[in-house]
Amino acid sequence: MTQVPVPAPKISAQLTDPGPGEHLWTILTMHRVSDDMIRRLNRGEDLGTGLLDHESLLTLEGPGCFKCEQPYSRYLAHRKCTGTMALLPPGDEGPQR
């Protein structure tokens, strides 16, 4: 089983805007989470190391710009980003733990 260590500060971290006109390139990963893991999460139990392993990986999506919501292309990479992060509600720092 391949394990992917994830530093605790990166879980639900607030994204930093790279600045006006700058793209925020991202690649998203989706993992399958079992019903048992969700029940353990709801009880506040430690999920161990199997949550983000190679076997649970479903798909990778991207790269794409988080701000303008456009997929990567060589053309877009040379253009200024027209998106904004101002659409997030004020003070929204993602899910609270």
Tab-separated table of N, CA, C and O in Angstrom:
chain	number	residue	atom	x	y	z
A	1	MET	N	0.849	-1.182	0.000
A	1	MET	CA	0.000	0.000	0.000
A	1	MET	C	0.891	1.240	0.000
A	1	MET	O	1.788	1.370	0.823
A	2	THR	N	0.659	2.164	-0.915
A	2	THR	CA	1.407	3.409	-0.982
A	2	THR	C	0.729	4.444	-0.100
A	2	THR	O	-0.462	4.682	-0.217
A	3	GLN	N	1.496	5.055	0.782
A	3	GLN	CA	0.943	6.055	1.687
A	3	GLN	C	1.354	7.448	1.232
A	3	GLN	O	2.465	7.653	0.758
A	4	VAL	N	0.436	8.390	1.370
A	4	VAL	CA	0.697	9.773	1.017
A	4	VAL	C	0.639	10.603	2.286
A	4	VAL	O	-0.447	10.831	2.823
A	5	PRO	N	1.790	11.034	2.806
A	5	PRO	CA	1.743	11.851	4.012
A	5	PRO	C	1.204	13.245	3.695
A	5	PRO	O	1.631	13.876	2.731
A	6	VAL	N	0.255	13.693	4.483
A	6	VAL	CA	-0.327	15.023	4.305
A	6	VAL	C	-0.071	15.811	5.588
A	6	VAL	O	-0.566	15.435	6.648
A	7	PRO	N	0.702	16.900	5.502
A	7	PRO	CA	0.939	17.712	6.697
A	7	PRO	C	-0.376	18.277	7.226
A	7	PRO	O	-1.199	18.778	6.455
A	8	ALA	N	-0.579	18.181	8.523
A	8	ALA	CA	-1.825	18.636	9.146
A	8	ALA	C	-2.204	20.074	8.768
A	8	ALA	O	-3.375	20.353	8.531
A	9	PRO	N	-1.252	21.017	8.686
A	9	PRO	CA	-1.639	22.396	8.324
A	9	PRO	C	-2.210	22.530	6.912
A	9	PRO	O	-2.852	23.524	6.597
A	10	LYS	N	-1.997	21.534	6.057
A	10	LYS	CA	-2.518	21.603	4.692
A	10	LYS	C	-3.968	21.144	4.593
A	10	LYS	O	-4.639	21.414	3.600
A	11	ILE	N	-4.474	20.473	5.617
A	11	ILE	CA	-5.849	19.986	5.592
A	11	ILE	C	-6.783	21.170	5.842
A	11	ILE	O	-6.697	21.840	6.865
A	12	SER	N	-7.642	21.457	4.891
A	12	SER	CA	-8.580	22.587	4.933
A	12	SER	C	-7.870	23.932	5.061
A	12	SER	O	-8.403	24.873	5.639
A	13	ALA	N	-6.671	24.035	4.507
A	13	ALA	CA	-5.911	25.285	4.568
A	13	ALA	C	-6.567	26.355	3.704
A	13	ALA	O	-7.162	26.057	2.670
A	14	GLN	N	-6.441	27.587	4.140
A	14	GLN	CA	-6.952	28.707	3.358
A	14	GLN	C	-6.008	28.943	2.184
A	14	GLN	O	-4.786	28.959	2.344
A	15	LEU	N	-6.561	29.130	1.000
A	15	LEU	CA	-5.747	29.369	-0.187
A	15	LEU	C	-5.266	30.810	-0.200
A	15	LEU	O	-5.972	31.720	0.222
A	16	THR	N	-4.063	31.001	-0.705
A	16	THR	CA	-3.474	32.329	-0.802
A	16	THR	C	-3.541	32.797	-2.248
A	16	THR	O	-3.098	32.090	-3.148
A	17	ASP	N	-4.079	33.971	-2.446
A	17	ASP	CA	-4.181	34.552	-3.784
A	17	ASP	C	-2.775	34.960	-4.234
A	17	ASP	O	-2.097	35.716	-3.545
A	18	PRO	N	-2.319	34.477	-5.406
A	18	PRO	CA	-0.993	34.865	-5.879
A	18	PRO	C	-0.926	36.312	-6.375
A	18	PRO	O	0.152	36.803	-6.683
A	19	GLY	N	-2.061	36.972	-6.447
A	19	GLY	CA	-2.091	38.382	-6.836
A	19	GLY	C	-2.967	38.631	-8.044
A	19	GLY	O	-3.312	37.708	-8.784
A	20	PRO	N	-3.343	39.898	-8.263
A	20	PRO	CA	-4.191	40.250	-9.405
A	20	PRO	C	-3.526	39.843	-10.717
A	20	PRO	O	-2.339	40.078	-10.928
A	21	GLY	N	-4.291	39.217	-11.573
A	21	GLY	CA	-3.805	38.822	-12.887
A	21	GLY	C	-2.983	37.547	-12.899
A	21	GLY	O	-2.614	37.071	-13.967
A	22	GLU	N	-2.684	36.993	-11.738
A	22	GLU	CA	-1.889	35.765	-11.641
A	22	GLU	C	-2.817	34.566	-11.477
A	22	GLU	O	-3.738	34.588	-10.652
A	23	HIS	N	-2.558	33.510	-12.226
A	23	HIS	CA	-3.339	32.283	-12.103
A	23	HIS	C	-2.948	31.539	-10.820
A	23	HIS	O	-1.814	31.632	-10.361
A	24	LEU	N	-3.892	30.818	-10.256
A	24	LEU	CA	-3.629	29.909	-9.140
A	24	LEU	C	-3.853	28.501	-9.689
A	24	LEU	O	-4.954	27.960	-9.666
A	25	TRP	N	-2.793	27.917	-10.268
A	25	TRP	CA	-2.888	26.604	-10.902
A	25	TRP	C	-3.034	25.522	-9.858
A	25	TRP	O	-2.320	25.512	-8.856
A	26	THR	N	-3.971	24.627	-10.085
A	26	THR	CA	-4.229	23.541	-9.145
A	26	THR	C	-4.441	22.232	-9.898
A	26	THR	O	-4.808	22.227	-11.072
A	27	ILE	N	-4.181	21.146	-9.201
A	27	ILE	CA	-4.537	19.803	-9.663
A	27	ILE	C	-5.304	19.164	-8.523
A	27	ILE	O	-4.826	19.128	-7.383
A	28	LEU	N	-6.499	18.704	-8.797
A	28	LEU	CA	-7.349	18.103	-7.780
A	28	LEU	C	-7.250	16.586	-7.830
A	28	LEU	O	-7.207	16.003	-8.912
A	29	THR	N	-7.236	15.963	-6.676
A	29	THR	CA	-7.285	14.506	-6.608
A	29	THR	C	-8.544	14.111	-5.860
A	29	THR	O	-8.978	14.807	-4.944
A	30	MET	N	-9.135	13.014	-6.290
A	30	MET	CA	-10.309	12.488	-5.603
A	30	MET	C	-10.015	11.063	-5.166
A	30	MET	O	-9.505	10.265	-5.952
A	31	HIS	N	-10.334	10.778	-3.922
A	31	HIS	CA	-10.118	9.458	-3.346
A	31	HIS	C	-11.445	8.870	-2.895
A	31	HIS	O	-12.320	9.589	-2.403
A	32	ARG	N	-11.572	7.574	-3.025
A	32	ARG	CA	-12.735	6.843	-2.508
A	32	ARG	C	-12.571	6.705	-1.015
A	32	ARG	O	-11.514	6.318	-0.520
A	33	VAL	N	-13.608	7.047	-0.286
A	33	VAL	CA	-13.615	6.922	1.170
A	33	VAL	C	-14.729	5.948	1.538
A	33	VAL	O	-15.867	6.114	1.105
A	34	SER	N	-14.395	4.953	2.320
A	34	SER	CA	-15.376	3.924	2.672
A	34	SER	C	-16.377	4.432	3.701
A	34	SER	O	-16.115	5.395	4.435
A	35	ASP	N	-17.516	3.763	3.765
A	35	ASP	CA	-18.511	4.088	4.786
A	35	ASP	C	-17.913	3.930	6.179
A	35	ASP	O	-18.198	4.715	7.077
A	36	ASP	N	-17.084	2.899	6.367
A	36	ASP	CA	-16.450	2.677	7.661
A	36	ASP	C	-15.567	3.859	8.048
A	36	ASP	O	-15.588	4.303	9.199
A	37	MET	N	-14.804	4.391	7.103
A	37	MET	CA	-13.957	5.551	7.405
A	37	MET	C	-14.805	6.764	7.776
A	37	MET	O	-14.451	7.522	8.665
A	38	ILE	N	-15.926	6.950	7.097
A	38	ILE	CA	-16.805	8.077	7.420
A	38	ILE	C	-17.382	7.919	8.826
A	38	ILE	O	-17.444	8.878	9.597
A	39	ARG	N	-17.792	6.700	9.187
A	39	ARG	CA	-18.301	6.475	10.544
A	39	ARG	C	-17.217	6.749	11.575
A	39	ARG	O	-17.482	7.369	12.609
A	40	ARG	N	-15.985	6.310	11.299
A	40	ARG	CA	-14.871	6.563	12.221
A	40	ARG	C	-14.578	8.059	12.330
A	40	ARG	O	-14.316	8.571	13.414
A	41	LEU	N	-14.657	8.759	11.204
A	41	LEU	CA	-14.458	10.212	11.198
A	41	LEU	C	-15.529	10.893	12.043
A	41	LEU	O	-15.237	11.781	12.848
A	42	ASN	N	-16.782	10.477	11.898
A	42	ASN	CA	-17.885	11.050	12.670
A	42	ASN	C	-17.726	10.822	14.171
A	42	ASN	O	-18.188	11.630	14.974
A	43	ARG	N	-17.093	9.706	14.554
A	43	ARG	CA	-16.851	9.422	15.970
A	43	ARG	C	-15.594	10.101	16.489
A	43	ARG	O	-15.267	9.994	17.666
A	44	GLY	N	-14.871	10.792	15.600
A	44	GLY	CA	-13.648	11.488	16.008
A	44	GLY	C	-12.448	10.572	16.161
A	44	GLY	O	-11.474	10.932	16.802
A	45	GLU	N	-12.509	9.386	15.550
A	45	GLU	CA	-11.417	8.430	15.659
A	45	GLU	C	-10.303	8.758	14.673
A	45	GLU	O	-10.525	9.380	13.642
A	46	ASP	N	-9.096	8.301	15.003
A	46	ASP	CA	-7.949	8.454	14.115
A	46	ASP	C	-8.156	7.546	12.901
A	46	ASP	O	-8.420	6.354	13.051
A	47	LEU	N	-8.028	8.091	11.696
A	47	LEU	CA	-8.253	7.313	10.487
A	47	LEU	C	-7.011	6.549	10.038
A	47	LEU	O	-7.069	5.765	9.100
A	48	GLY	N	-5.893	6.787	10.662
A	48	GLY	CA	-4.677	6.074	10.305
A	48	GLY	C	-4.083	6.583	9.008
A	48	GLY	O	-4.268	7.733	8.630
A	49	THR	N	-3.393	5.690	8.295
A	49	THR	CA	-2.635	6.104	7.121
A	49	THR	C	-3.293	5.733	5.793
A	49	THR	O	-2.783	6.082	4.747
A	50	GLY	N	-4.404	5.037	5.790
A	50	GLY	CA	-4.979	4.539	4.547
A	50	GLY	C	-5.932	5.467	3.829
A	50	GLY	O	-6.493	5.099	2.808
A	51	LEU	N	-6.136	6.670	4.322
A	51	LEU	CA	-7.145	7.555	3.741
A	51	LEU	C	-6.782	8.025	2.331
A	51	LEU	O	-7.609	8.005	1.436
A	52	LEU	N	-5.567	8.456	2.124
A	52	LEU	CA	-5.166	9.005	0.826
A	52	LEU	C	-4.107	8.133	0.175
A	52	LEU	O	-3.108	8.620	-0.336
A	53	ASP	N	-4.338	6.838	0.133
A	53	ASP	CA	-3.344	5.950	-0.450
A	53	ASP	C	-3.591	5.748	-1.949
A	53	ASP	O	-4.606	6.189	-2.500
A	54	HIS	N	-2.650	5.131	-2.603
A	54	HIS	CA	-2.712	4.916	-4.043
A	54	HIS	C	-3.935	4.099	-4.444
A	54	HIS	O	-4.557	4.346	-5.475
A	55	GLU	N	-4.308	3.138	-3.635
A	55	GLU	CA	-5.429	2.261	-3.966
A	55	GLU	C	-6.779	2.984	-3.921
A	55	GLU	O	-7.722	2.586	-4.594
A	56	SER	N	-6.888	4.056	-3.127
A	56	SER	CA	-8.160	4.770	-3.033
A	56	SER	C	-8.290	5.890	-4.068
A	56	SER	O	-9.357	6.486	-4.209
A	57	LEU	N	-7.222	6.179	-4.813
A	57	LEU	CA	-7.245	7.256	-5.795
A	57	LEU	C	-8.223	6.936	-6.926
A	57	LEU	O	-8.132	5.897	-7.574
A	58	LEU	N	-9.180	7.838	-7.157
A	58	LEU	CA	-10.167	7.668	-8.230
A	58	LEU	C	-9.761	8.406	-9.494
A	58	LEU	O	-9.839	7.862	-10.591
A	59	THR	N	-9.345	9.668	-9.359
A	59	THR	CA	-9.028	10.465	-10.535
A	59	THR	C	-8.188	11.675	-10.151
A	59	THR	O	-8.185	12.104	-8.997
A	60	LEU	N	-7.495	12.195	-11.130
A	60	LEU	CA	-6.785	13.476	-11.032
A	60	LEU	C	-7.431	14.407	-12.046
A	60	LEU	O	-7.672	14.002	-13.186
A	61	GLU	N	-7.711	15.617	-11.660
A	61	GLU	CA	-8.310	16.595	-12.569
A	61	GLU	C	-7.425	17.829	-12.601
A	61	GLU	O	-7.087	18.379	-11.563
A	62	GLY	N	-7.060	18.266	-13.783
A	62	GLY	CA	-6.265	19.475	-13.891
A	62	GLY	C	-5.049	19.238	-14.769
A	62	GLY	O	-4.951	18.184	-15.406
A	63	PRO	N	-4.186	20.201	-14.820
A	63	PRO	CA	-4.217	21.436	-14.049
A	63	PRO	C	-5.273	22.407	-14.578
A	63	PRO	O	-5.695	22.336	-15.729
A	64	GLY	N	-5.646	23.285	-13.698
A	64	GLY	CA	-6.599	24.329	-14.020
A	64	GLY	C	-6.426	25.475	-13.050
A	64	GLY	O	-5.792	25.323	-12.002
A	65	CYS	N	-6.964	26.623	-13.385
A	65	CYS	CA	-6.857	27.796	-12.528
A	65	CYS	C	-8.043	27.852	-11.564
A	65	CYS	O	-9.194	27.844	-11.996
A	66	PHE	N	-7.743	27.911	-10.284
A	66	PHE	CA	-8.780	27.995	-9.260
A	66	PHE	C	-9.556	29.299	-9.380
A	66	PHE	O	-10.756	29.332	-9.162
A	67	LYS	N	-8.887	30.381	-9.759
A	67	LYS	CA	-9.513	31.702	-9.778
A	67	LYS	C	-10.436	31.908	-10.979
A	67	LYS	O	-11.571	32.343	-10.831
A	68	CYS	N	-9.961	31.606	-12.197
A	68	CYS	CA	-10.789	31.848	-13.386
A	68	CYS	C	-11.521	30.586	-13.847
A	68	CYS	O	-12.308	30.642	-14.786
A	69	GLU	N	-11.254	29.468	-13.169
A	69	GLU	CA	-11.947	28.206	-13.417
A	69	GLU	C	-11.805	27.720	-14.849
A	69	GLU	O	-12.725	27.138	-15.421
A	70	GLN	N	-10.627	27.954	-15.435
A	70	GLN	CA	-10.359	27.512	-16.793
A	70	GLN	C	-9.294	26.422	-16.771
A	70	GLN	O	-8.350	26.485	-15.981
A	71	PRO	N	-9.425	25.412	-17.654
A	71	PRO	CA	-8.390	24.386	-17.722
A	71	PRO	C	-7.105	24.963	-18.313
A	71	PRO	O	-7.139	25.905	-19.109
A	72	TYR	N	-5.983	24.368	-17.932
A	72	TYR	CA	-4.690	24.810	-18.444
A	72	TYR	C	-4.617	24.666	-19.958
A	72	TYR	O	-5.087	23.691	-20.538
A	73	SER	N	-4.045	25.651	-20.583
A	73	SER	CA	-3.639	25.576	-21.985
A	73	SER	C	-2.431	26.503	-22.112
A	73	SER	O	-2.245	27.415	-21.302
A	74	ARG	N	-1.609	26.261	-23.118
A	74	ARG	CA	-0.457	27.153	-23.332
A	74	ARG	C	-0.917	28.577	-23.575
A	74	ARG	O	-0.277	29.532	-23.135
A	75	TYR	N	-2.030	28.719	-24.272
A	75	TYR	CA	-2.586	30.042	-24.544
A	75	TYR	C	-2.971	30.739	-23.238
A	75	TYR	O	-2.591	31.878	-22.995
A	76	LEU	N	-3.712	30.025	-22.373
A	76	LEU	CA	-4.164	30.626	-21.116
A	76	LEU	C	-2.991	30.940	-20.190
A	76	LEU	O	-3.004	31.952	-19.486
A	77	ALA	N	-1.982	30.092	-20.198
A	77	ALA	CA	-0.828	30.298	-19.312
A	77	ALA	C	-0.102	31.605	-19.614
A	77	ALA	O	0.553	32.159	-18.730
A	78	HIS	N	-0.227	32.117	-20.836
A	78	HIS	CA	0.437	33.370	-21.210
A	78	HIS	C	-0.474	34.589	-21.059
A	78	HIS	O	-0.032	35.708	-21.295
A	79	ARG	N	-1.712	34.345	-20.681
A	79	ARG	CA	-2.660	35.451	-20.487
A	79	ARG	C	-2.818	35.759	-19.009
A	79	ARG	O	-2.656	34.890	-18.162
A	80	LYS	N	-3.172	36.990	-18.705
A	80	LYS	CA	-3.458	37.353	-17.319
A	80	LYS	C	-4.743	36.674	-16.877
A	80	LYS	O	-5.681	36.532	-17.653
A	81	CYS	N	-4.791	36.282	-15.625
A	81	CYS	CA	-5.987	35.661	-15.052
A	81	CYS	C	-7.063	36.725	-14.873
A	81	CYS	O	-6.796	37.814	-14.351
A	82	THR	N	-8.266	36.413	-15.296
A	82	THR	CA	-9.388	37.346	-15.144
A	82	THR	C	-10.271	36.974	-13.962
A	82	THR	O	-11.286	37.620	-13.723
A	83	GLY	N	-9.867	35.940	-13.223
A	83	GLY	CA	-10.660	35.482	-12.082
A	83	GLY	C	-10.315	36.227	-10.811
A	83	GLY	O	-9.421	37.073	-10.767
A	84	THR	N	-11.051	35.893	-9.782
A	84	THR	CA	-10.847	36.525	-8.482
A	84	THR	C	-11.146	35.520	-7.378
A	84	THR	O	-11.908	34.581	-7.572
A	85	MET	N	-10.546	35.751	-6.244
A	85	MET	CA	-10.873	34.943	-5.075
A	85	MET	C	-11.831	35.717	-4.173
A	85	MET	O	-12.217	35.232	-3.123
A	86	ALA	N	-12.237	36.897	-4.598
A	86	ALA	CA	-13.136	37.728	-3.811
A	86	ALA	C	-14.539	37.152	-3.733
A	86	ALA	O	-15.359	37.633	-2.962
A	87	LEU	N	-14.831	36.118	-4.526
A	87	LEU	CA	-16.160	35.527	-4.490
A	87	LEU	C	-16.365	34.640	-3.268
A	87	LEU	O	-17.492	34.281	-2.946
A	88	LEU	N	-15.273	34.285	-2.572
A	88	LEU	CA	-15.407	33.536	-1.333
A	88	LEU	C	-16.037	34.438	-0.282
A	88	LEU	O	-15.713	35.626	-0.210
A	89	PRO	N	-16.938	33.928	0.546
A	89	PRO	CA	-17.534	34.769	1.586
A	89	PRO	C	-16.457	35.324	2.505
A	89	PRO	O	-15.455	34.651	2.773
A	90	PRO	N	-16.632	36.563	2.992
A	90	PRO	CA	-15.644	37.149	3.895
A	90	PRO	C	-15.385	36.252	5.100
A	90	PRO	O	-16.308	35.751	5.705
A	91	GLY	N	-14.113	36.049	5.396
A	91	GLY	CA	-13.750	35.236	6.551
A	91	GLY	C	-13.885	33.751	6.328
A	91	GLY	O	-13.633	32.955	7.230
A	92	ASP	N	-14.264	33.327	5.123
A	92	ASP	CA	-14.414	31.890	4.847
A	92	ASP	C	-13.039	31.263	4.729
A	92	ASP	O	-12.277	31.570	3.826
A	93	GLU	N	-12.713	30.390	5.648
A	93	GLU	CA	-11.421	29.729	5.641
A	93	GLU	C	-11.587	28.250	5.416
A	93	GLU	O	-10.747	27.456	5.794
A	94	GLY	N	-12.684	27.855	4.800
A	94	GLY	CA	-12.924	26.440	4.534
A	94	GLY	C	-13.574	25.782	5.731
A	94	GLY	O	-13.939	26.431	6.713
A	95	PRO	N	-13.727	24.467	5.675
A	95	PRO	CA	-14.380	23.734	6.760
A	95	PRO	C	-13.640	23.905	8.078
A	95	PRO	O	-12.421	23.900	8.116
A	96	GLN	N	-14.374	24.080	9.127
A	96	GLN	CA	-13.783	24.241	10.454
A	96	GLN	C	-13.617	22.889	11.108
A	96	GLN	O	-14.441	22.003	10.959
A	97	ARG	N	-12.547	22.708	11.835
A	97	ARG	CA	-12.281	21.436	12.532
A	97	ARG	C	-12.356	21.649	14.003
A	97	ARG	O	-12.070	22.611	14.561
